PDB file of C-alpha atoms in Angstrom:
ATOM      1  CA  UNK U 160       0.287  26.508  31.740  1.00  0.00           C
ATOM      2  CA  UNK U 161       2.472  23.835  29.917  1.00  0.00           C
ATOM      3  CA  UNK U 162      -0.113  21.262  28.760  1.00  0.00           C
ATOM      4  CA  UNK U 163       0.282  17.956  26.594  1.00  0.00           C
ATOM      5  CA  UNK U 164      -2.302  16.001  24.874  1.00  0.00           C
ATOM      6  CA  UNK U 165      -2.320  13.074  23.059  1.00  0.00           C
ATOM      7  CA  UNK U 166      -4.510  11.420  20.664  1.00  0.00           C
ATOM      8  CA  UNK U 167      -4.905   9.281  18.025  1.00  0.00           C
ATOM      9  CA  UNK U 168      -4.821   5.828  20.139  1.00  0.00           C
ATOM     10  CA  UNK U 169      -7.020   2.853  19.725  1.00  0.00           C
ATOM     11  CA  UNK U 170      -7.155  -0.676  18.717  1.00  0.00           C
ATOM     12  CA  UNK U 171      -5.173  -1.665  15.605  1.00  0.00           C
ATOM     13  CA  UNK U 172      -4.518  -5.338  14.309  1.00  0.00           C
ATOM     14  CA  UNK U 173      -1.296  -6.969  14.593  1.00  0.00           C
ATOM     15  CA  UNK U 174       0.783  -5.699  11.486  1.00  0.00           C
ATOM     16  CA  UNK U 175      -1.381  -2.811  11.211  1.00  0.00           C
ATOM     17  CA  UNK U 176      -0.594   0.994  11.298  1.00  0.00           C
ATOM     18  CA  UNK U 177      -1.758   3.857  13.962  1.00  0.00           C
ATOM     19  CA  UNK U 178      -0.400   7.549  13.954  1.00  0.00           C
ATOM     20  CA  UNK U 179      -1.029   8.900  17.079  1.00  0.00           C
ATOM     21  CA  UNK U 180      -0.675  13.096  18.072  1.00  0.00           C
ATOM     22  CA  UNK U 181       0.445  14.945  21.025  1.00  0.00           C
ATOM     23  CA  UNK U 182      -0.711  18.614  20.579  1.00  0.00           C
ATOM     24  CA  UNK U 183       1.883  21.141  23.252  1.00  0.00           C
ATOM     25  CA  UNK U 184       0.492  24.586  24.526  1.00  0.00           C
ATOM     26  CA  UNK U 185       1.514  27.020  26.808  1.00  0.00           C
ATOM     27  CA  UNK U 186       5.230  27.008  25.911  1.00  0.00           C
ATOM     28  CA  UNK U 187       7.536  28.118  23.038  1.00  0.00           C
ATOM     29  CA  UNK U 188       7.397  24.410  21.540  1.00  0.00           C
ATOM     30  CA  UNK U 189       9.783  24.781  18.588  1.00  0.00           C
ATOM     31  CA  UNK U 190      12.574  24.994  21.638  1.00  0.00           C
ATOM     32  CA  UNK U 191      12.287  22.374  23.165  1.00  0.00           C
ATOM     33  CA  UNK U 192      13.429  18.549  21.996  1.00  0.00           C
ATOM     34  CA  UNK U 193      10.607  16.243  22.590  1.00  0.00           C
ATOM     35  CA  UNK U 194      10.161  12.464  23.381  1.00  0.00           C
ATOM     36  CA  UNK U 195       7.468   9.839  23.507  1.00  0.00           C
ATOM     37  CA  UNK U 196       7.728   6.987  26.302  1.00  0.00           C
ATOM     38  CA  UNK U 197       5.590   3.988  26.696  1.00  0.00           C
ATOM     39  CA  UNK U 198       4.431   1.882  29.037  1.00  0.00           C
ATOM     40  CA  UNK U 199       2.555  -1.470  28.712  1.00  0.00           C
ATOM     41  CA  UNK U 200      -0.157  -3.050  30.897  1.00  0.00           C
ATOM     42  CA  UNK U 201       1.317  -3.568  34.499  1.00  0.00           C
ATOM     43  CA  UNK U 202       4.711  -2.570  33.127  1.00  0.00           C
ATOM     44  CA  UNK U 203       7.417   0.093  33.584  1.00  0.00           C
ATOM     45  CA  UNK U 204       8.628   2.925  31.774  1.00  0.00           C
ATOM     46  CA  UNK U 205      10.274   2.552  28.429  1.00  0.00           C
ATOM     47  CA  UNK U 206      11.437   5.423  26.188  1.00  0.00           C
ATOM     48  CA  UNK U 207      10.458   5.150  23.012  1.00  0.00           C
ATOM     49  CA  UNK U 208      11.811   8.047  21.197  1.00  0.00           C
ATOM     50  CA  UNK U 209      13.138  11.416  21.101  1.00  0.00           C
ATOM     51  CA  UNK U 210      13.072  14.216  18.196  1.00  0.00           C
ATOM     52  CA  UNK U 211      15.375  17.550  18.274  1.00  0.00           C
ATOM     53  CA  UNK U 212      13.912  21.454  17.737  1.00  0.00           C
ATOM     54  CA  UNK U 213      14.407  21.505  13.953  1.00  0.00           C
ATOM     55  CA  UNK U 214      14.072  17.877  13.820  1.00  0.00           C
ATOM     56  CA  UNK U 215      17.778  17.119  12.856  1.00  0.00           C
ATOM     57  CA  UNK U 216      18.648  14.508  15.647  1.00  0.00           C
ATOM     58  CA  UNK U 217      16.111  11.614  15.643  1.00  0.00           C
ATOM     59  CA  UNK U 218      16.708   8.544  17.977  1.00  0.00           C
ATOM     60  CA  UNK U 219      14.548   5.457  18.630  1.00  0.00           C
ATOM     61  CA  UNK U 220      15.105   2.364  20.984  1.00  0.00           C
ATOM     62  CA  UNK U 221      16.740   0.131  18.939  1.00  0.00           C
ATOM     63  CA  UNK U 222      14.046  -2.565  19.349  1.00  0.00           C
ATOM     64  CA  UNK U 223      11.903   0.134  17.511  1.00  0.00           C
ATOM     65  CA  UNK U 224      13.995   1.280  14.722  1.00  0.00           C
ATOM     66  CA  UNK U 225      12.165   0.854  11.125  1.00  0.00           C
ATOM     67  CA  UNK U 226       8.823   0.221  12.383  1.00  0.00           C
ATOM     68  CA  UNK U 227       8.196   3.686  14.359  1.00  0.00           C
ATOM     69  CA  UNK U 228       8.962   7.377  13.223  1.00  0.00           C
ATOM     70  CA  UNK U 229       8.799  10.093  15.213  1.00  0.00           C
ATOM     71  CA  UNK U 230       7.817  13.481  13.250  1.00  0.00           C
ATOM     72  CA  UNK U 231       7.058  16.756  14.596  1.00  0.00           C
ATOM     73  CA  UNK U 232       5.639  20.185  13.142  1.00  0.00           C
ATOM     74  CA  UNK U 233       6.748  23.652  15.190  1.00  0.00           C
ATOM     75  CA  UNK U 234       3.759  25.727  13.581  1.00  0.00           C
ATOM     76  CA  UNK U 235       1.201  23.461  14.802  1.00  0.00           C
ATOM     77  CA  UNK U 236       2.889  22.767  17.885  1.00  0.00           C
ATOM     78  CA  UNK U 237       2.120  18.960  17.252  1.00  0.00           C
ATOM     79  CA  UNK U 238       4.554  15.990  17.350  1.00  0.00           C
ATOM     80  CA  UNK U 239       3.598  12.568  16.239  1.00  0.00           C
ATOM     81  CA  UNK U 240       4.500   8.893  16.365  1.00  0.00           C
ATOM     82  CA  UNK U 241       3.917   6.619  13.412  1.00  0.00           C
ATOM     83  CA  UNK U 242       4.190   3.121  14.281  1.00  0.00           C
ATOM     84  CA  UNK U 243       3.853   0.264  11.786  1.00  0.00           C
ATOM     85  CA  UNK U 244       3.730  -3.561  11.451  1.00  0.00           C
ATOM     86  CA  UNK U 245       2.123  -2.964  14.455  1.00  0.00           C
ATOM     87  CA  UNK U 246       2.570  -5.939  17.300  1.00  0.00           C
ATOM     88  CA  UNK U 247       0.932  -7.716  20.628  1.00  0.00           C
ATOM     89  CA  UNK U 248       3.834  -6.208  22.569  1.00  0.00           C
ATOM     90  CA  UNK U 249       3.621  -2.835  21.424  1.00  0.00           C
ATOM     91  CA  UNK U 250      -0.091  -2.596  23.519  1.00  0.00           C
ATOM     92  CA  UNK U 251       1.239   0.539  25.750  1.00  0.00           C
ATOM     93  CA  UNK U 252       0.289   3.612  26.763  1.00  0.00           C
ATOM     94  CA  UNK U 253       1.854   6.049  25.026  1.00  0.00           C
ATOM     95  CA  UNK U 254       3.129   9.422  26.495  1.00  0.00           C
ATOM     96  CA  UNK U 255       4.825  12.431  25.052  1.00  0.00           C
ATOM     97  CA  UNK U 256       7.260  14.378  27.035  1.00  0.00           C
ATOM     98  CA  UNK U 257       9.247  17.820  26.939  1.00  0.00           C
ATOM     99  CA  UNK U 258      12.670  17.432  27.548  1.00  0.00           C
ATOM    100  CA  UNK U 259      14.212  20.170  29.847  1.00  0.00           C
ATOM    101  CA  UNK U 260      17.933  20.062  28.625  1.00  0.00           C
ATOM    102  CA  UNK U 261      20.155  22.459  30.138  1.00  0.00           C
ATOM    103  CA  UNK U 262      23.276  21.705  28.568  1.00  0.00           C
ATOM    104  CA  UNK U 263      24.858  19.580  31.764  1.00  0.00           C
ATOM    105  CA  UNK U 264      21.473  17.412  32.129  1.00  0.00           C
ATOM    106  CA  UNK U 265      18.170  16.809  31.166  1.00  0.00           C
ATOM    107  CA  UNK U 266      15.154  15.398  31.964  1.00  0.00           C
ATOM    108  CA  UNK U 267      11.618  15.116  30.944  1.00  0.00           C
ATOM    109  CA  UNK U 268       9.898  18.039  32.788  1.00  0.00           C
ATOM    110  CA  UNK U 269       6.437  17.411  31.734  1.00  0.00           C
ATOM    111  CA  UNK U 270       4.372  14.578  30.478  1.00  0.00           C
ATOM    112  CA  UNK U 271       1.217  14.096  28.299  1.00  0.00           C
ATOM    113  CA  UNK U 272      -1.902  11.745  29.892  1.00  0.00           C
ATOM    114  CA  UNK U 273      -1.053   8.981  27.791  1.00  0.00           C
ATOM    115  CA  UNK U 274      -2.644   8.097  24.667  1.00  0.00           C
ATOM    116  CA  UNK U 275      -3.376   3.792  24.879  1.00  0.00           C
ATOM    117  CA  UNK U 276      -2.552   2.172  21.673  1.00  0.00           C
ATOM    118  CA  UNK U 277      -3.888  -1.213  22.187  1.00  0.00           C
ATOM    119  CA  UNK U 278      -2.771  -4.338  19.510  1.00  0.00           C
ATOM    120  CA  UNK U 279      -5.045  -7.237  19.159  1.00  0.00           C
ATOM    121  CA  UNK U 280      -7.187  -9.497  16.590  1.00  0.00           C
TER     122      UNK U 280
ATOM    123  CA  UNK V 243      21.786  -4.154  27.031  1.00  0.00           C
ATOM    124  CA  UNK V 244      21.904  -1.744  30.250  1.00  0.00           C
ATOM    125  CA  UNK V 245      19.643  -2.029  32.932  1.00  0.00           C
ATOM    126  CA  UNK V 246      18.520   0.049  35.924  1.00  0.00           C
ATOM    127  CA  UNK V 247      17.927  -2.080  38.567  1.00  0.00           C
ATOM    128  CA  UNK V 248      15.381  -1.048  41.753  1.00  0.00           C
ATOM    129  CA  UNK V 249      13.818  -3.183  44.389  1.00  0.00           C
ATOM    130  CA  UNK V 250      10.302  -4.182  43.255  1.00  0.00           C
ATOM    131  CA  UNK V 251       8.763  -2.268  46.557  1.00  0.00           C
ATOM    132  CA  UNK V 252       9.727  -0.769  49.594  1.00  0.00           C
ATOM    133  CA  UNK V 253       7.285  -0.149  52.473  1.00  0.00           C
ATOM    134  CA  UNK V 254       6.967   1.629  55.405  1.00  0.00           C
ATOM    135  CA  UNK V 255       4.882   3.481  58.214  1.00  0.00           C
ATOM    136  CA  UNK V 256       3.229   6.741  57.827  1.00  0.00           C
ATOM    137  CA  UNK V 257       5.906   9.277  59.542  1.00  0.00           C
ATOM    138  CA  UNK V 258       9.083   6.407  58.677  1.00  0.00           C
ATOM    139  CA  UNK V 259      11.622   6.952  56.375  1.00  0.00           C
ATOM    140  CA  UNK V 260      12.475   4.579  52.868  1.00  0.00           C
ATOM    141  CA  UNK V 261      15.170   4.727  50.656  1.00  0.00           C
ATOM    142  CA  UNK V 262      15.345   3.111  47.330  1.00  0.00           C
ATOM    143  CA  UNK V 263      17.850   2.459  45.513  1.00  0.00           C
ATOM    144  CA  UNK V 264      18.813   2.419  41.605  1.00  0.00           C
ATOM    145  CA  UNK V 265      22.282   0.540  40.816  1.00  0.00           C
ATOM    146  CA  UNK V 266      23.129  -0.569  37.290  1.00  0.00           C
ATOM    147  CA  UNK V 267      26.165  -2.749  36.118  1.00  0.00           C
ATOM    148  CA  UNK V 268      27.701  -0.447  33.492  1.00  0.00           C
ATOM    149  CA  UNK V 269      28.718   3.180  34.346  1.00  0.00           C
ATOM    150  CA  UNK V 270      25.391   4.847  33.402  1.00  0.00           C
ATOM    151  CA  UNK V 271      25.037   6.568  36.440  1.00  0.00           C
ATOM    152  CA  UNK V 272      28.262   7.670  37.104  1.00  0.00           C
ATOM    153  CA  UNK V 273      28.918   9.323  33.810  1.00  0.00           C
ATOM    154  CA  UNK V 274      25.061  11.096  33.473  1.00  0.00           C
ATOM    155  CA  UNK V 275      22.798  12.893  36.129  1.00  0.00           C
ATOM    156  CA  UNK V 276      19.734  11.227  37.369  1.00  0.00           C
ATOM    157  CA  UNK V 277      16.272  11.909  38.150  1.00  0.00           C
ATOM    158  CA  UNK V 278      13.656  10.041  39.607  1.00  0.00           C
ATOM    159  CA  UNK V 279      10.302  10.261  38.479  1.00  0.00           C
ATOM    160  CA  UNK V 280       6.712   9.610  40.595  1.00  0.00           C
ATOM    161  CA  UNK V 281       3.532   7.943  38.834  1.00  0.00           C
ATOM    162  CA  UNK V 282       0.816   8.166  41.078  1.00  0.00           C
ATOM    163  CA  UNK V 283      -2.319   5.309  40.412  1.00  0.00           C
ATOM    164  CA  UNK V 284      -3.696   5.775  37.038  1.00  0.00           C
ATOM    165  CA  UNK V 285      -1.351   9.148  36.375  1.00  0.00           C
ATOM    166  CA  UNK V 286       1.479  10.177  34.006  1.00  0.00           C
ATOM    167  CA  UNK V 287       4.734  10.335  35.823  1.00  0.00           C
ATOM    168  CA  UNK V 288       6.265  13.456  37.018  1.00  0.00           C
ATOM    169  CA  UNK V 289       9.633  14.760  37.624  1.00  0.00           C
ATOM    170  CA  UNK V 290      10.367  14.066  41.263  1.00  0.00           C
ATOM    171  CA  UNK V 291      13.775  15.191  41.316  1.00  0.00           C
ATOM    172  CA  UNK V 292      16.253  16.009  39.028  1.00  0.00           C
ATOM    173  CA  UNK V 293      20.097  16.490  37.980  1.00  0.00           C
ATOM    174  CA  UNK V 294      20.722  13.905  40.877  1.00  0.00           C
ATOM    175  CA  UNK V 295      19.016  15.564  43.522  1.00  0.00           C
ATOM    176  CA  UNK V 296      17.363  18.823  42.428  1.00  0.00           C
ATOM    177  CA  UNK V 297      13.767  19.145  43.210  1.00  0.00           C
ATOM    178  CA  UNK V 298      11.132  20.909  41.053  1.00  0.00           C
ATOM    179  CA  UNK V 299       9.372  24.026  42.420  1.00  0.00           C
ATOM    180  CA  UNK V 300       6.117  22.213  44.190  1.00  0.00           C
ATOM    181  CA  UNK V 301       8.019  18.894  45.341  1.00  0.00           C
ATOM    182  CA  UNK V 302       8.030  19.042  49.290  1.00  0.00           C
ATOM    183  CA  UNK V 303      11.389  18.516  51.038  1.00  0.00           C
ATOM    184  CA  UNK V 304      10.673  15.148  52.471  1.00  0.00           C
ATOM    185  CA  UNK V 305      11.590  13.556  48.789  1.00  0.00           C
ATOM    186  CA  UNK V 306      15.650  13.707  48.588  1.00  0.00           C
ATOM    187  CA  UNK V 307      18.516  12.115  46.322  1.00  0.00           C
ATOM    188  CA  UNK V 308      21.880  11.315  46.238  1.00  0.00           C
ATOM    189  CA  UNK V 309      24.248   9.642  43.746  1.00  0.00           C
ATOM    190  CA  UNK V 310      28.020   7.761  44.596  1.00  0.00           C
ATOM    191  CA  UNK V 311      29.305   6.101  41.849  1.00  0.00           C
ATOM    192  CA  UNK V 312      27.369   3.907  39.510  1.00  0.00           C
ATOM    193  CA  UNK V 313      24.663   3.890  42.639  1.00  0.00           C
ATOM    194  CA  UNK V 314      21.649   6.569  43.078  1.00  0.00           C
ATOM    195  CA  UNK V 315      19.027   6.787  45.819  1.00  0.00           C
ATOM    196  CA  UNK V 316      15.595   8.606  46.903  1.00  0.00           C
ATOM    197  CA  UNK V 317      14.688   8.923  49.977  1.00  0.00           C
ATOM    198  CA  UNK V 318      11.329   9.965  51.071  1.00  0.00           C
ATOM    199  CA  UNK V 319      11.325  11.072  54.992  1.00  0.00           C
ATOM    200  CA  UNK V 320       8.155  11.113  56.853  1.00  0.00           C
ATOM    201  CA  UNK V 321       6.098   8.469  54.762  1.00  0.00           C
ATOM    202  CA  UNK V 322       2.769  10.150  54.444  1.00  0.00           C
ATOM    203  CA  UNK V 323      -0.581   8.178  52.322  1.00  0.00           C
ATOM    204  CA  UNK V 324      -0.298  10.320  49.438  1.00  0.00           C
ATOM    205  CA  UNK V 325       3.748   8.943  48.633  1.00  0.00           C
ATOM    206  CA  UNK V 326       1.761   5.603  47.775  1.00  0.00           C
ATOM    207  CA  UNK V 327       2.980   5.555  44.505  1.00  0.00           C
ATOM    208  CA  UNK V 328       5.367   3.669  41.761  1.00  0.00           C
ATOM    209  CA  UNK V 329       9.152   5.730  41.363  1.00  0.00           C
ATOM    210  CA  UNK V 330      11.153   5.109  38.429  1.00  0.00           C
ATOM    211  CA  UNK V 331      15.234   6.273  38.409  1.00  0.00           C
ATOM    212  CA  UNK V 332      16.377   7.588  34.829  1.00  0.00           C
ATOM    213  CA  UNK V 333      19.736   8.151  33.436  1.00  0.00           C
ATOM    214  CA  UNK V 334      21.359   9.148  30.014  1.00  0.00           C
ATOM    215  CA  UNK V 335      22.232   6.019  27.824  1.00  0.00           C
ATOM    216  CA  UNK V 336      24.930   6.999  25.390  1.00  0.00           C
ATOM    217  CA  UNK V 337      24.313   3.524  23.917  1.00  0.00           C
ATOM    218  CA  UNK V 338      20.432   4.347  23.712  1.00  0.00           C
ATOM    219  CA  UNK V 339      21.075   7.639  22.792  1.00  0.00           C
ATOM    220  CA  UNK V 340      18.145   8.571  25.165  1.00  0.00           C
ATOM    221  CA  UNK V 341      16.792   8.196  29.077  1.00  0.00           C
ATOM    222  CA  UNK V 342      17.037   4.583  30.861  1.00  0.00           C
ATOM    223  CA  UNK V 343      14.802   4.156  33.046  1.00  0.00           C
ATOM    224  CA  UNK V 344      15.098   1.537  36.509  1.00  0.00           C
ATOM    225  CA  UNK V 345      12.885  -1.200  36.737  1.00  0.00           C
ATOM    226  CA  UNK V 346      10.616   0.452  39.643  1.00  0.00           C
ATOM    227  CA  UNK V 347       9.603   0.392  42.981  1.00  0.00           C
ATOM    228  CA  UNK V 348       6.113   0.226  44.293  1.00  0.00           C
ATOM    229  CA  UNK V 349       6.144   2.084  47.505  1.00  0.00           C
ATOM    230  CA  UNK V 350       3.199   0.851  50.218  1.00  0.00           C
ATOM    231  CA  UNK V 351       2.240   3.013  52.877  1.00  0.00           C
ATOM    232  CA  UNK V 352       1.339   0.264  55.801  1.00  0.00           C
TER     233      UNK V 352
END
Protein backbone atom coordinates (compact mmCIF):
# COMPACT_ATOMS: atom_id res chain seq x y z
CA UNK A 1 0.00 0.00 0.00
CA UNK A 2 1.41 3.43 -1.21
CA UNK A 3 1.49 5.50 2.01
CA UNK A 4 2.81 9.18 2.72
CA UNK A 5 3.58 10.78 5.93
CA UNK A 6 4.59 13.93 6.88
CA UNK A 7 6.14 15.48 9.79
CA UNK A 8 8.08 17.97 11.12
CA UNK A 9 5.21 20.82 11.29
CA UNK A 10 4.54 23.21 14.07
CA UNK A 11 4.61 26.74 15.09
CA UNK A 12 7.64 28.79 14.01
CA UNK A 13 8.07 32.71 14.36
CA UNK A 14 7.88 34.96 11.53
CA UNK A 15 11.49 34.89 9.92
CA UNK A 16 12.14 31.70 11.49
CA UNK A 17 13.11 28.25 9.97
CA UNK A 18 11.10 24.71 9.99
CA UNK A 19 12.22 21.53 7.96
CA UNK A 20 9.47 19.45 7.67
CA UNK A 21 9.62 15.34 6.31
CA UNK A 22 7.42 13.24 4.28
CA UNK A 23 8.58 9.58 4.76
CA UNK A 24 7.04 7.24 1.23
CA UNK A 25 6.46 3.37 1.64
CA UNK A 26 5.03 0.83 -0.28
CA UNK A 27 6.45 1.91 -3.66
CA UNK A 28 9.82 2.00 -5.51
CA UNK A 29 10.32 5.80 -4.35
CA UNK A 30 13.59 6.63 -6.12
CA UNK A 31 11.15 6.45 -9.45
CA UNK A 32 9.00 8.55 -8.97
CA UNK A 33 9.34 12.70 -9.09
CA UNK A 34 7.77 14.09 -6.05
CA UNK A 35 6.01 17.41 -5.04
CA UNK A 36 4.84 19.23 -1.97
CA UNK A 37 1.50 21.42 -2.22
CA UNK A 38 0.05 23.68 0.34
CA UNK A 39 -2.88 24.91 1.39
CA UNK A 40 -3.69 27.72 3.91
CA UNK A 41 -6.58 28.12 6.38
CA UNK A 42 -9.93 28.21 4.34
CA UNK A 43 -7.86 28.35 1.16
CA UNK A 44 -7.23 26.37 -2.05
CA UNK A 45 -4.61 24.35 -3.40
CA UNK A 46 -1.25 25.79 -4.23
CA UNK A 47 1.78 23.81 -5.45
CA UNK A 48 4.60 24.50 -3.82
CA UNK A 49 7.26 22.44 -5.32
CA UNK A 50 8.39 19.58 -7.23
CA UNK A 51 11.85 17.51 -7.13
CA UNK A 52 12.95 14.88 -10.01
CA UNK A 53 14.21 10.94 -9.26
CA UNK A 54 17.92 11.80 -8.98
CA UNK A 55 17.09 15.19 -7.92
CA UNK A 56 18.39 16.99 -11.13
CA UNK A 57 15.20 19.09 -12.02
CA UNK A 58 14.11 21.24 -9.02
CA UNK A 59 11.21 23.81 -9.46
CA UNK A 60 9.49 26.09 -6.92
CA UNK A 61 6.55 28.66 -7.32
CA UNK A 62 8.21 31.60 -8.04
CA UNK A 63 6.74 33.43 -5.01
CA UNK A 64 8.84 30.74 -3.11
CA UNK A 65 12.11 30.73 -4.78
CA UNK A 66 15.17 31.45 -2.21
CA UNK A 67 13.31 31.00 0.86
CA UNK A 68 12.18 27.15 0.39
CA UNK A 69 14.30 24.06 -0.84
CA UNK A 70 13.04 21.03 -1.62
CA UNK A 71 15.61 17.99 -0.94
CA UNK A 72 15.02 14.43 -1.13
CA UNK A 73 17.04 11.14 -0.14
CA UNK A 74 16.11 7.69 -2.30
CA UNK A 75 17.71 5.34 0.49
CA UNK A 76 15.59 6.63 3.14
CA UNK A 77 12.73 7.05 1.03
CA UNK A 78 12.27 10.61 2.65
CA UNK A 79 11.81 13.99 0.87
CA UNK A 80 11.88 17.24 2.68
CA UNK A 81 10.99 20.91 2.51
CA UNK A 82 13.17 23.55 4.11
CA UNK A 83 11.51 26.75 4.36
CA UNK A 84 13.14 29.90 5.74
CA UNK A 85 12.49 33.57 6.68
CA UNK A 86 9.52 32.00 7.50
CA UNK A 87 6.13 34.33 7.08
CA UNK A 88 2.26 34.94 8.32
CA UNK A 89 1.21 33.79 4.85
CA UNK A 90 3.11 30.78 4.63
CA UNK A 91 0.61 29.24 7.72
CA UNK A 92 -0.55 26.11 5.38
CA UNK A 93 -0.90 22.76 5.48
CA UNK A 94 1.60 21.18 3.86
CA UNK A 95 1.22 17.98 1.68
CA UNK A 96 3.60 15.83 -0.25
CA UNK A 97 2.55 14.14 -3.37
CA UNK A 98 3.80 11.37 -5.93
CA UNK A 99 3.64 12.42 -9.26
CA UNK A 100 2.35 9.71 -11.74
CA UNK A 101 4.05 10.95 -15.04
CA UNK A 102 3.53 8.89 -17.95
CA UNK A 103 5.32 10.67 -20.48
CA UNK A 104 1.97 12.40 -22.23
CA UNK A 105 0.58 13.58 -18.63
CA UNK A 106 0.85 13.57 -15.15
CA UNK A 107 -0.72 14.02 -12.14
CA UNK A 108 -0.35 13.66 -8.48
CA UNK A 109 -1.65 10.10 -7.78
CA UNK A 110 -1.32 10.09 -4.12
CA UNK A 111 -1.13 12.55 -1.33
CA UNK A 112 0.36 12.71 2.23
CA UNK A 113 -2.22 13.87 5.36
CA UNK A 114 -0.76 17.14 5.51
CA UNK A 115 1.77 18.25 7.84
CA UNK A 116 0.39 22.11 9.35
CA UNK A 117 3.18 24.51 9.52
CA UNK A 118 1.65 27.30 11.36
CA UNK A 119 3.61 31.09 11.44
CA UNK A 120 2.88 33.37 14.26
CA UNK A 121 4.46 35.54 17.28
CA UNK B 1 0.16 35.18 -13.68
CA UNK B 2 -2.30 32.25 -14.92
CA UNK B 3 -5.28 31.42 -13.23
CA UNK B 4 -7.80 28.56 -13.17
CA UNK B 5 -10.95 29.89 -12.71
CA UNK B 6 -14.12 27.65 -11.12
CA UNK B 7 -17.41 28.75 -9.73
CA UNK B 8 -17.10 29.10 -5.93
CA UNK B 9 -20.02 26.24 -5.50
CA UNK B 10 -22.41 24.41 -7.33
CA UNK B 11 -25.38 22.64 -5.69
CA UNK B 12 -27.80 20.27 -6.32
CA UNK B 13 -30.34 17.44 -5.25
CA UNK B 14 -29.42 14.03 -4.23
CA UNK B 15 -30.02 11.90 -7.64
CA UNK B 16 -29.43 15.56 -9.95
CA UNK B 17 -26.71 16.12 -12.03
CA UNK B 18 -23.81 19.31 -11.67
CA UNK B 19 -21.25 20.27 -13.84
CA UNK B 20 -18.44 22.53 -13.02
CA UNK B 21 -16.48 24.12 -14.93
CA UNK B 22 -12.61 25.20 -15.06
CA UNK B 23 -11.79 27.97 -17.86
CA UNK B 24 -8.56 29.96 -17.74
CA UNK B 25 -7.52 32.99 -19.99
CA UNK B 26 -4.21 31.72 -21.39
CA UNK B 27 -3.97 28.34 -23.25
CA UNK B 28 -3.16 26.17 -20.19
CA UNK B 29 -5.70 23.82 -20.80
CA UNK B 30 -5.57 23.40 -24.24
CA UNK B 31 -1.91 22.67 -24.53
CA UNK B 32 -1.73 20.14 -21.11
CA UNK B 33 -4.17 17.35 -19.82
CA UNK B 34 -6.23 17.94 -16.81
CA UNK B 35 -7.33 16.31 -13.78
CA UNK B 36 -9.59 17.16 -11.20
CA UNK B 37 -8.96 16.39 -7.79
CA UNK B 38 -11.69 15.72 -4.65
CA UNK B 39 -10.89 16.91 -0.92
CA UNK B 40 -13.40 15.59 1.20
CA UNK B 41 -13.94 17.69 4.90
CA UNK B 42 -10.80 17.63 6.81
CA UNK B 43 -8.98 15.12 4.03
CA UNK B 44 -6.03 15.31 1.59
CA UNK B 45 -7.24 15.55 -1.93
CA UNK B 46 -7.38 12.71 -4.25
CA UNK B 47 -7.13 12.14 -7.86
CA UNK B 48 -10.67 12.22 -9.16
CA UNK B 49 -9.93 11.95 -12.66
CA UNK B 50 -7.16 12.24 -14.74
CA UNK B 51 -5.46 12.91 -18.31
CA UNK B 52 -8.78 14.91 -18.99
CA UNK B 53 -11.16 12.38 -18.21
CA UNK B 54 -9.55 9.12 -17.04
CA UNK B 55 -10.76 7.80 -13.81
CA UNK B 56 -8.66 5.95 -11.19
CA UNK B 57 -9.46 2.29 -10.39
CA UNK B 58 -12.10 2.87 -7.27
CA UNK B 59 -13.73 6.23 -8.68
CA UNK B 60 -17.47 5.27 -9.52
CA UNK B 61 -18.77 6.20 -12.99
CA UNK B 62 -21.08 8.93 -11.93
CA UNK B 63 -17.82 11.43 -11.76
CA UNK B 64 -16.97 12.29 -15.64
CA UNK B 65 -14.77 14.95 -17.62
CA UNK B 66 -14.38 16.52 -20.68
CA UNK B 67 -12.05 19.19 -22.12
CA UNK B 68 -12.76 21.70 -25.54
CA UNK B 69 -10.34 24.15 -25.90
CA UNK B 70 -8.94 26.26 -23.14
CA UNK B 71 -12.35 24.98 -21.17
CA UNK B 72 -12.56 21.63 -18.89
CA UNK B 73 -15.53 20.23 -16.97
CA UNK B 74 -16.63 17.47 -14.25
CA UNK B 75 -19.63 16.31 -14.06
CA UNK B 76 -20.93 14.30 -11.27
CA UNK B 77 -24.41 12.43 -12.27
CA UNK B 78 -26.66 11.25 -9.61
CA UNK B 79 -25.62 13.71 -6.70
CA UNK B 80 -25.40 11.39 -3.77
CA UNK B 81 -24.37 12.91 0.26
CA UNK B 82 -21.03 11.54 0.15
CA UNK B 83 -19.99 13.98 -3.30
CA UNK B 84 -20.30 16.85 -0.56
CA UNK B 85 -17.00 17.87 -1.06
CA UNK B 86 -14.48 20.79 -2.43
CA UNK B 87 -13.01 19.82 -6.39
CA UNK B 88 -10.06 21.49 -7.59
CA UNK B 89 -9.13 21.36 -11.73
CA UNK B 90 -5.21 21.13 -12.36
CA UNK B 91 -3.23 21.68 -15.41
CA UNK B 92 0.54 21.83 -16.48
CA UNK B 93 1.99 25.46 -16.26
CA UNK B 94 4.97 25.68 -18.55
CA UNK B 95 5.43 29.14 -16.98
CA UNK B 96 5.24 27.48 -13.37
CA UNK B 97 7.03 24.70 -14.45
CA UNK B 98 4.55 22.63 -12.30
CA UNK B 99 0.51 21.85 -11.72
CA UNK B 100 -2.06 24.96 -11.61
CA UNK B 101 -4.59 24.38 -9.82
CA UNK B 102 -8.51 26.22 -10.29
CA UNK B 103 -9.74 28.24 -7.68
CA UNK B 104 -12.45 25.53 -6.41
CA UNK B 105 -15.82 24.65 -6.10
CA UNK B 106 -17.64 23.71 -2.98
CA UNK B 107 -20.25 21.29 -4.03
CA UNK B 108 -23.60 21.19 -1.51
CA UNK B 109 -25.75 18.36 -1.55
CA UNK B 110 -29.36 20.15 -0.74
Amino acid sequence: EVQLVESGGGLVKPGGSLRISCTASGFDFSSFNMNWVRQAPGKGLEWVASISVSSTYIFYAASLRGRFAVSRDNPTNSLYLEMNRLRAEDTAVYYCARDRYSGSYSHLDYWGQGSLVTVSS
Amino acid sequence: QSVLTQPPSVSGAPGQRVTISCSGASSIIARNTVNWYQQLPGTAPRVLIFADNQRPSGVPDRFSASKSGTSASLVISGLRSEDESDYYCASWDDSLNGPLFGTGTKVTVL
